[in-house]
CSV table of C-alpha atoms and ligand atoms in Angstrom, one decimal:
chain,number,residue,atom,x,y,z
A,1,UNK,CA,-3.5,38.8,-12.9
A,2,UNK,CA,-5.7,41.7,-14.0
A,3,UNK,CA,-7.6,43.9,-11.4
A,4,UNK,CA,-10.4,42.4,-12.5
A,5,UNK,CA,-9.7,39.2,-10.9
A,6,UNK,CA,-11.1,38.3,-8.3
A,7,UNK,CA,-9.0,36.3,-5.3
A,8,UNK,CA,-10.1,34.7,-2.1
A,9,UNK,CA,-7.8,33.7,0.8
A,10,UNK,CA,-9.0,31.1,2.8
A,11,UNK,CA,-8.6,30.5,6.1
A,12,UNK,CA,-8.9,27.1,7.9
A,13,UNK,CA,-9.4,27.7,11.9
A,14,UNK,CA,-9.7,25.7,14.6
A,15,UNK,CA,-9.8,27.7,18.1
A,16,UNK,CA,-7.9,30.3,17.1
A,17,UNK,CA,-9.8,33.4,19.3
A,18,UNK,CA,-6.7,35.2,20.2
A,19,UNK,CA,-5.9,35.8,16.4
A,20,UNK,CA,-8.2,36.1,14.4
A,21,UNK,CA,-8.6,40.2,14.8
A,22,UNK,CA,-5.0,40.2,14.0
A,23,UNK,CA,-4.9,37.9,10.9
A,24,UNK,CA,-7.4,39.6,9.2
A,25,UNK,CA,-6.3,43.1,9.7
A,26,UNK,CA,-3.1,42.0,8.8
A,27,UNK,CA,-5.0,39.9,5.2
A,28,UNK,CA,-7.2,43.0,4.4
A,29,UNK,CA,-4.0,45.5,4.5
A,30,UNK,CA,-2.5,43.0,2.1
A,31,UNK,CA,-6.0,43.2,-0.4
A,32,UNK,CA,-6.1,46.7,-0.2
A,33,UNK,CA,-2.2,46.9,-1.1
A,34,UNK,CA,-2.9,44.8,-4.0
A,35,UNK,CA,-6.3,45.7,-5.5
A,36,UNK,CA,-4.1,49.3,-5.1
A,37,UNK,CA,-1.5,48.1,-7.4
A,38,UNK,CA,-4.3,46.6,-9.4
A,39,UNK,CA,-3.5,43.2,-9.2
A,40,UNK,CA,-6.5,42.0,-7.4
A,41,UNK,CA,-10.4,43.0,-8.3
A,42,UNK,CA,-11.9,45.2,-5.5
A,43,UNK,CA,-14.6,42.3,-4.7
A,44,UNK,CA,-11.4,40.1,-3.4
A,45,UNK,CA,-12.2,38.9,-0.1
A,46,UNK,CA,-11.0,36.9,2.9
A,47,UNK,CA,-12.8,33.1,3.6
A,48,UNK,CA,-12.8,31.7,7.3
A,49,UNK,CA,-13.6,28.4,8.1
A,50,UNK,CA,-14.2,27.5,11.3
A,51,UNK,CA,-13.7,23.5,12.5
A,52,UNK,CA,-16.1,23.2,14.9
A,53,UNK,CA,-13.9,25.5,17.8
A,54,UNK,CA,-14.3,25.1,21.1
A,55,UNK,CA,-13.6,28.6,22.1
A,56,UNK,CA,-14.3,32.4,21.3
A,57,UNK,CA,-13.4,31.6,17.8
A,58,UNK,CA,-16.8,32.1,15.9
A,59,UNK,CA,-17.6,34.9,17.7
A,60,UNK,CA,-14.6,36.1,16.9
A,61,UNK,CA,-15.0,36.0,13.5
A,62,UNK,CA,-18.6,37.0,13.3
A,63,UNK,CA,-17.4,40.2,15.1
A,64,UNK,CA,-14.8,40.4,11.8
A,65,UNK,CA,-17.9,39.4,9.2
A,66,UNK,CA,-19.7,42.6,10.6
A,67,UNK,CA,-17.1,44.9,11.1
A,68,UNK,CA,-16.2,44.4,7.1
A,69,UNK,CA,-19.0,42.4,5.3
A,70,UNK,CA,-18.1,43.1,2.0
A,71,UNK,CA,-14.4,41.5,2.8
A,72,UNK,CA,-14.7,39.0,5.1
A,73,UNK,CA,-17.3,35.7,4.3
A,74,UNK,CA,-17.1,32.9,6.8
A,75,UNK,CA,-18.4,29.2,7.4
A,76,UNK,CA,-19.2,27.1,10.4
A,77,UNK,CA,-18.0,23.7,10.7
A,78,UNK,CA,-20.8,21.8,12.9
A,79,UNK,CA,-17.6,20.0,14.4
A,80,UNK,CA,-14.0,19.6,14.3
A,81,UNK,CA,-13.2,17.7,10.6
A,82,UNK,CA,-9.6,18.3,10.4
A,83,UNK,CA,-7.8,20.6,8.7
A,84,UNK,CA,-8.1,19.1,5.4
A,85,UNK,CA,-11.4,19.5,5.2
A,86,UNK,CA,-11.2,23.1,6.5
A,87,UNK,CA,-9.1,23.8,4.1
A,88,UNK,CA,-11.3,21.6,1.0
A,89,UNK,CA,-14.5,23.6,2.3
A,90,UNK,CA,-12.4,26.6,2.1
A,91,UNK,CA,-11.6,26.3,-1.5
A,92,UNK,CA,-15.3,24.7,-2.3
A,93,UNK,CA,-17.1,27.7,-0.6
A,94,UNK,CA,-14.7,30.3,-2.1
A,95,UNK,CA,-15.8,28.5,-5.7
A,96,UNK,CA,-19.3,29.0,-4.4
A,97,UNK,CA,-19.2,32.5,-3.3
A,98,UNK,CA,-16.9,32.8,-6.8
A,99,UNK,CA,-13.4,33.8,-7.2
A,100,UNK,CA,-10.6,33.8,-10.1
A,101,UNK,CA,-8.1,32.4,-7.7
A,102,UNK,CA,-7.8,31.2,-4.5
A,103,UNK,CA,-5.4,30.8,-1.6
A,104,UNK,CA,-5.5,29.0,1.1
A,105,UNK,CA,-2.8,29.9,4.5
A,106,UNK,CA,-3.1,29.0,8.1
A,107,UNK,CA,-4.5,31.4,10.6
A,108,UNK,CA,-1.5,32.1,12.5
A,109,UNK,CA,0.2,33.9,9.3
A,110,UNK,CA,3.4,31.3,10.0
A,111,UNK,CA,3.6,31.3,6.4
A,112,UNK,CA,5.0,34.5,4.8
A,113,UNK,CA,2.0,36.2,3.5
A,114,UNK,CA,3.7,38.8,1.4
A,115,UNK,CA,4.5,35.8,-0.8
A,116,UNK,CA,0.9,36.3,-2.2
A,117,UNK,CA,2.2,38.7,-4.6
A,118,UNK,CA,4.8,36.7,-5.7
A,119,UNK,CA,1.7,33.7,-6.2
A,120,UNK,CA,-0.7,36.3,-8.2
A,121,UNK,CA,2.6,37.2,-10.0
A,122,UNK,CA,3.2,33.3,-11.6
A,123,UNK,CA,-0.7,32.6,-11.9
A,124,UNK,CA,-0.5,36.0,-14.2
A,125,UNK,CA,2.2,34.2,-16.3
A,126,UNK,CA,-0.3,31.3,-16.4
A,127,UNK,CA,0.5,28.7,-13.7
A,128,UNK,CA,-2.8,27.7,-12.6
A,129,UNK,CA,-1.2,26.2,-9.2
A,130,UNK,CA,1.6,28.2,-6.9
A,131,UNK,CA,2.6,26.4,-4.1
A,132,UNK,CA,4.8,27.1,-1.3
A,133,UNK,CA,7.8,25.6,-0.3
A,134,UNK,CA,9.4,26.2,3.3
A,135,UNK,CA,13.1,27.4,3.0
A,136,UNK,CA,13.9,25.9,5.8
A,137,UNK,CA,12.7,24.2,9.5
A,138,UNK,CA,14.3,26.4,11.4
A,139,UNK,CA,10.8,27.2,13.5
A,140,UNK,CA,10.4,23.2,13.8
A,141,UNK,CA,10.9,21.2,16.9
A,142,UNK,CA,13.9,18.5,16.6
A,143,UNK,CA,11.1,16.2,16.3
A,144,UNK,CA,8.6,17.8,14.0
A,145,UNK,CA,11.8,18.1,11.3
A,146,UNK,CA,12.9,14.1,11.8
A,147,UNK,CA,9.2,12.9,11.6
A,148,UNK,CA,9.2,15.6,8.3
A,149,UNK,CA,12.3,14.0,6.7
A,150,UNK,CA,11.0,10.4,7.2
A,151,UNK,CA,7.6,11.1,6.0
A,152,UNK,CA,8.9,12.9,2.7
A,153,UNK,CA,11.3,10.1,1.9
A,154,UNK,CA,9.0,7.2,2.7
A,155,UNK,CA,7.0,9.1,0.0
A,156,UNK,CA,8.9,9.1,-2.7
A,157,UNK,CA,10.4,5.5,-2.1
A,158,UNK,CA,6.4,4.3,-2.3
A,159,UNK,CA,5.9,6.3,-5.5
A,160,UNK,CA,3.6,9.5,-4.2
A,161,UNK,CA,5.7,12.6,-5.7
A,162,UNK,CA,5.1,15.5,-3.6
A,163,UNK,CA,7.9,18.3,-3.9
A,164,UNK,CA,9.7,18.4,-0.4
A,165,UNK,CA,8.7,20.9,2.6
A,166,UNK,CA,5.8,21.2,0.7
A,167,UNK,CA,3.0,23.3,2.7
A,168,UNK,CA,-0.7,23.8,2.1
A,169,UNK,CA,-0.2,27.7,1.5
A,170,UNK,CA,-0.8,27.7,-2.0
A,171,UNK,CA,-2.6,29.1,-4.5
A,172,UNK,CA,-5.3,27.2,-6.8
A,173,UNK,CA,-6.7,28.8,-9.6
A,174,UNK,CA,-10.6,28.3,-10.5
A,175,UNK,CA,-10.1,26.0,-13.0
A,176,UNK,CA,-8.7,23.3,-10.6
A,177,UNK,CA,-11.0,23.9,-8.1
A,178,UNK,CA,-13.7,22.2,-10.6
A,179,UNK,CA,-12.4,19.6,-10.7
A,180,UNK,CA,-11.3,19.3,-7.0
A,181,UNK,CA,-15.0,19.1,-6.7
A,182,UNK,CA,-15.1,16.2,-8.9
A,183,UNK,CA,-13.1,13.7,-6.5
A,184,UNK,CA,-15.8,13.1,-4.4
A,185,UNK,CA,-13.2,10.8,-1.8
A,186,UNK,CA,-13.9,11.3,1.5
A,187,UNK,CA,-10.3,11.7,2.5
A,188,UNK,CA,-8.7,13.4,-0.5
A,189,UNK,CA,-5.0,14.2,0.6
A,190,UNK,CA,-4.8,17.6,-0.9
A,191,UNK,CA,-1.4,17.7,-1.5
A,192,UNK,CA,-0.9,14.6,-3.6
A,193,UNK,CA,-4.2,15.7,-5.8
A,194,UNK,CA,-2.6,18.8,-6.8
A,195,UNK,CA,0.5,17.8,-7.4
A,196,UNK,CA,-0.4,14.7,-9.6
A,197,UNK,CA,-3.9,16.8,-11.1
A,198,UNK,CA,-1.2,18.0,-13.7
A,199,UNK,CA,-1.9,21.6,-14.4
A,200,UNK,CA,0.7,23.8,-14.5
A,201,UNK,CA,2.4,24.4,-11.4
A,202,UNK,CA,5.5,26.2,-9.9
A,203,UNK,CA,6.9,26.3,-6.5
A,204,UNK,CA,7.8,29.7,-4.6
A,205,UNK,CA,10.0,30.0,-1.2
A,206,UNK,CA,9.0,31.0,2.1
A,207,UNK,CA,10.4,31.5,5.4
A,208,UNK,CA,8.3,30.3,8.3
A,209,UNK,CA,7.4,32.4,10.9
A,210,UNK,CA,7.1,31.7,15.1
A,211,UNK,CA,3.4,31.2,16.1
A,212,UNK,CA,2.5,34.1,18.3
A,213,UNK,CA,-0.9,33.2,19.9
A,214,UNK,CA,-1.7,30.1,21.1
A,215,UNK,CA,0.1,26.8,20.1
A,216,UNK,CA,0.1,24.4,17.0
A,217,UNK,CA,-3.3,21.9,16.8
A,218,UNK,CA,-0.9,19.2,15.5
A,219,UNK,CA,0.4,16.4,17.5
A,220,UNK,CA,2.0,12.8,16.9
A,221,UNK,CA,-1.1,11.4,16.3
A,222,UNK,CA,-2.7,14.0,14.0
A,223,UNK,CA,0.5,14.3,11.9
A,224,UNK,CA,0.8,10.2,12.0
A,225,UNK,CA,-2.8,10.0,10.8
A,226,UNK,CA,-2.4,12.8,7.7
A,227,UNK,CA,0.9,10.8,6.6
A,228,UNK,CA,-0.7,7.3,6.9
A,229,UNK,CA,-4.1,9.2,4.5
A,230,UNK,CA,-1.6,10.7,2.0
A,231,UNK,CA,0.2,7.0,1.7
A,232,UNK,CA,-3.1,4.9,1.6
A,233,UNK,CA,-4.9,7.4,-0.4
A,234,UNK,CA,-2.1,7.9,-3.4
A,235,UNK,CA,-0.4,4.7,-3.1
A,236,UNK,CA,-0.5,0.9,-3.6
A,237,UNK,CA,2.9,0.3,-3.3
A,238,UNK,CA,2.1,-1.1,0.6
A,239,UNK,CA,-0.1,-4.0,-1.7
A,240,UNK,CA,2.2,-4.8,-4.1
A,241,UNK,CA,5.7,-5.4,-1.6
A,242,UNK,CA,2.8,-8.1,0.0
A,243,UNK,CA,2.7,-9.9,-3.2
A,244,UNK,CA,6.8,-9.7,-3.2
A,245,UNK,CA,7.3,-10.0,0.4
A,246,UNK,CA,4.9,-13.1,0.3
A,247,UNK,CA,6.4,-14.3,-2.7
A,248,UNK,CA,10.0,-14.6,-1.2
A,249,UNK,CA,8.7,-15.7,1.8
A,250,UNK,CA,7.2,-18.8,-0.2
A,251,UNK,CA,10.9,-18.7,-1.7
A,252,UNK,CA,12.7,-19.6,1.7
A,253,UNK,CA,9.9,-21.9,2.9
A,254,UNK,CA,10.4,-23.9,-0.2
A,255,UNK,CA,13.9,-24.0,0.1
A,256,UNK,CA,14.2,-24.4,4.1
A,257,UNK,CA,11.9,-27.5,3.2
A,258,UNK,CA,13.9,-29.0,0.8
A,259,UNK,CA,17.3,-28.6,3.2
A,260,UNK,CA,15.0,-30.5,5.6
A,261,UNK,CA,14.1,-33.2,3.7
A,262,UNK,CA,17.8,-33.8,2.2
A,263,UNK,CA,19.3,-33.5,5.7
A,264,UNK,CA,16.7,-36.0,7.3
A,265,UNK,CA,16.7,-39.0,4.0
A,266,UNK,CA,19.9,-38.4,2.3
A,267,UNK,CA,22.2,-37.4,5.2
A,268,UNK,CA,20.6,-38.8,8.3
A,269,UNK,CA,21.2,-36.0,9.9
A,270,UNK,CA,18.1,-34.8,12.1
A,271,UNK,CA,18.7,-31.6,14.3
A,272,UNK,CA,17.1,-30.9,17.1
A,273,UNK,CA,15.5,-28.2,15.3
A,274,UNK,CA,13.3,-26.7,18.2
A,275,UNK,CA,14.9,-23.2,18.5
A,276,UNK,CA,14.9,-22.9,14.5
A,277,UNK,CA,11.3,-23.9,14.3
A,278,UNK,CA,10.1,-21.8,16.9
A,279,UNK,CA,12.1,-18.8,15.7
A,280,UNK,CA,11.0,-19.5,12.4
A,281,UNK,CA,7.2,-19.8,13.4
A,282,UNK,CA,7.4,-17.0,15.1
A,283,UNK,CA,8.8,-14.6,12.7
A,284,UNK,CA,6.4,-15.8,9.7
A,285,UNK,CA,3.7,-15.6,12.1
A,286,UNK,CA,5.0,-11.9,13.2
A,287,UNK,CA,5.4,-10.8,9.1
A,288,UNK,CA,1.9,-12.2,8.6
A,289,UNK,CA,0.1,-10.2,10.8
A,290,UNK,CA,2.1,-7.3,9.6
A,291,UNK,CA,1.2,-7.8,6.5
A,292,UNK,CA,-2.6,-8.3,7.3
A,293,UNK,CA,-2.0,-5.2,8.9
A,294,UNK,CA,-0.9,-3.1,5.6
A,295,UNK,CA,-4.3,-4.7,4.0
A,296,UNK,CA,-6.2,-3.7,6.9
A,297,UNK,CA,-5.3,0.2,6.7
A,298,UNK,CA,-6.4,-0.2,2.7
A,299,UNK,CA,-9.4,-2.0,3.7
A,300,UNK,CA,-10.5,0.6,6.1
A,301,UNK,CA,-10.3,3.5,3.5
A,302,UNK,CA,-12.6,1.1,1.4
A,303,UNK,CA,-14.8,1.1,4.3
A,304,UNK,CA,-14.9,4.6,4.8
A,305,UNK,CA,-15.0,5.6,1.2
A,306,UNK,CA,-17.7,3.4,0.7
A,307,UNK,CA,-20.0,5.0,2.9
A,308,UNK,CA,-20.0,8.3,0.9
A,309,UNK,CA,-21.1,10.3,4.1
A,310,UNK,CA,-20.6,14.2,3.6
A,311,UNK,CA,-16.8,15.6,3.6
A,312,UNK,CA,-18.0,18.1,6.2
A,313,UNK,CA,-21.5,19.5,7.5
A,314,UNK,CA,-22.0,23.4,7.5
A,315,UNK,CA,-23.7,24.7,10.5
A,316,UNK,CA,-23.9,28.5,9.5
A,317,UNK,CA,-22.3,30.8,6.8
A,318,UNK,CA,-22.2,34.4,6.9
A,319,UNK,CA,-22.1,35.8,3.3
B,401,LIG,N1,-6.6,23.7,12.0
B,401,LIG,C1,-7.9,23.3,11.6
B,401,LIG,N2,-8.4,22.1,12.2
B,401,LIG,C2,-7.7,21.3,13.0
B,401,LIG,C3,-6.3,21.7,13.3
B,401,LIG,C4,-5.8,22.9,12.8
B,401,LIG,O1,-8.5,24.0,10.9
B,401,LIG,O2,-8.2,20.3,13.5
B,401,LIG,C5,-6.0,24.9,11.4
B,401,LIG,C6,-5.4,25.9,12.4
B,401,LIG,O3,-6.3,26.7,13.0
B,401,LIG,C7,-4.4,26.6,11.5
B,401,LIG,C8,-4.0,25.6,10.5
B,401,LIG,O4,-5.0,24.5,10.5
B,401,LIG,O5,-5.0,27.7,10.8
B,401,LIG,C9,-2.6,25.0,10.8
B,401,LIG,O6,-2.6,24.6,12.2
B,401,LIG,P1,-1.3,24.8,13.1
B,401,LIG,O7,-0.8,26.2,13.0
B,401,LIG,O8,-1.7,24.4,14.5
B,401,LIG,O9,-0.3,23.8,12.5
B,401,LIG,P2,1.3,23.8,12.4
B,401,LIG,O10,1.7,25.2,12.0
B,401,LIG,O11,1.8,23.4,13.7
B,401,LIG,O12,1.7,22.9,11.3
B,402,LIG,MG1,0.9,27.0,12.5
């Protein structure tokens, strides 16, 4: 990267009051170590989002914004949207505002933020995506790295290719970014899009840090809901084991008939057949409804996606 290029980190944040002084002392000491060893233009800057906090957060950071306008630009979400759109409206607005690169990292620094010199290193060489890979879960609860495995390998078995341990602490050079604002989806799952957009990308490791203030925003439910997005929203694998589950289901109806008939005209042999044809009923009537089920989470993405409504709402911005 030359020192003429300009870089934006963006920050997606969702009441984060008790760190936000901290992360961007910490993210301005980095830019000024960098535009130092000119490999950053001196117009670089730091992006926060906010997603509609409850707490101290904006006034947080418009305490930041003054205290270093020239570095620090924020946005407003006019509610909590999730941190996949803070993070989109993060790379948007940087686009708007204008950059070279930009990357986005979470507000508690639990990604290793010195790596941003190793990502302005590979875009130099020409990778127009960096993205980070955790070197390990050692920082995970027990849970958080089970749900992790299962989620990554049910994944690849439905076809979406996302590299493991894959994080959103990444970099995304301005070239992408036009055409993330092309795929006007409401629920665009950021990692799939930039893995399959097919620029060139490479991978660097990090080590994950402990959060120090406050506690993680993600729970069972959150994490269920951004794995169930990524699946409907990169893969139709779910619709296509209907068609083969219903197809082999036809397969053993057909032949459980047949059996039937032989063993009631040829071989006069009629079972009692009760607990089979209630265990039978049952279970197709169980597998249907699962299925309906698999169309139903499709169907609702329709329905959403449908309705175009905006990604995310801006209340206020402080340029
Ligand atoms: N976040 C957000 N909106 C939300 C939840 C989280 O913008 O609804 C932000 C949060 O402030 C942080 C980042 O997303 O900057 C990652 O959140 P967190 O550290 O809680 O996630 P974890 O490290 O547990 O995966
Ligand atoms: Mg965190």
């Amino acid at each position: 990267m030359s020192k003429y290029t300009r870089l934006a980190i963006a920050i997606p944040c969702f009441n984060e009051e008790g760190l936000i002084k901290s992360t961007t002392e910490r993210l301005l000491e980095l830019l000024d170590y960098l535009e130092k060893k000119e490999k950053i233009a001196s117009n670089s800057y730091i992006y926060l989002i906010d997603d509609g906090s409850k707490d101290e957060t904006w006034y947080e950071i418009a305490k930041a914004v003054a205290r270093h306008p020239h570095k620090i630009k924020a946005a407003k979400f006019l509610s909590n949207f999730g941190n996949q759109k803070a993070l989109l409206a993060g790379m948007l607005g940087a686009k708007k505002i204008g950059c070279d690169a930009v990357v986005t990292i979470d507000a508690d620094l639990q990604q290793d933020e010195t790596k941003i010199e190793e990502f302005i290193d590979r875009y130099d060489e020409g990778y127009k995506i960096v993205f980070g890979v955790r070197n390990d879960r050692k920082t995970d609860s027990f849970f958080k790295k089970i749900t992790a495995l299962a989620f990554y390998k049910l994944m690849a078995i439905l076809g979406v290719k996302i590299p493991k341990n894959h994080s959103d602490f990444r970099l995304v050079s301005c070239e992408v970014l036009e055409i993330l604002d092309k795929f006007k989806e409401t629920n665009l799952f950021l990692r799939g899009f930039f893995h399959e957009i097919g620029f060139k990308q490479i991978s660097v490791q990090f080590d994950v840090k402990k959060r120090n203030v406050g506690k993680s925003k993600f729970n069972l439910f959150s994490l269920t809901a951004l794995a169930v997005n990524g699946i409907t929203s990169y893969s139709v694998v779910p619709l296509k084991l209907i068609c083969v589950s219903g197809f082999l289901c036809m397969l053993i109806g057909f032949l459980m008939g047949m059996y039937a008939i032989l063993a009631k005209f040829l071989w006069n042999d009629s079972p009692d057949g009760w607990a089979t044809a209630i265990i039978v009923t049952s279970f197709f009537g169980g597998f249907e409804v699962f299925c309906v089920g698999i169309v139903a989470e499709y169907l609702g993405e329709i329905f959403k996606e449908v309705k175009k409504r905006p990604r995310y709402i801006i209340e206020e911005e402080l340029l």
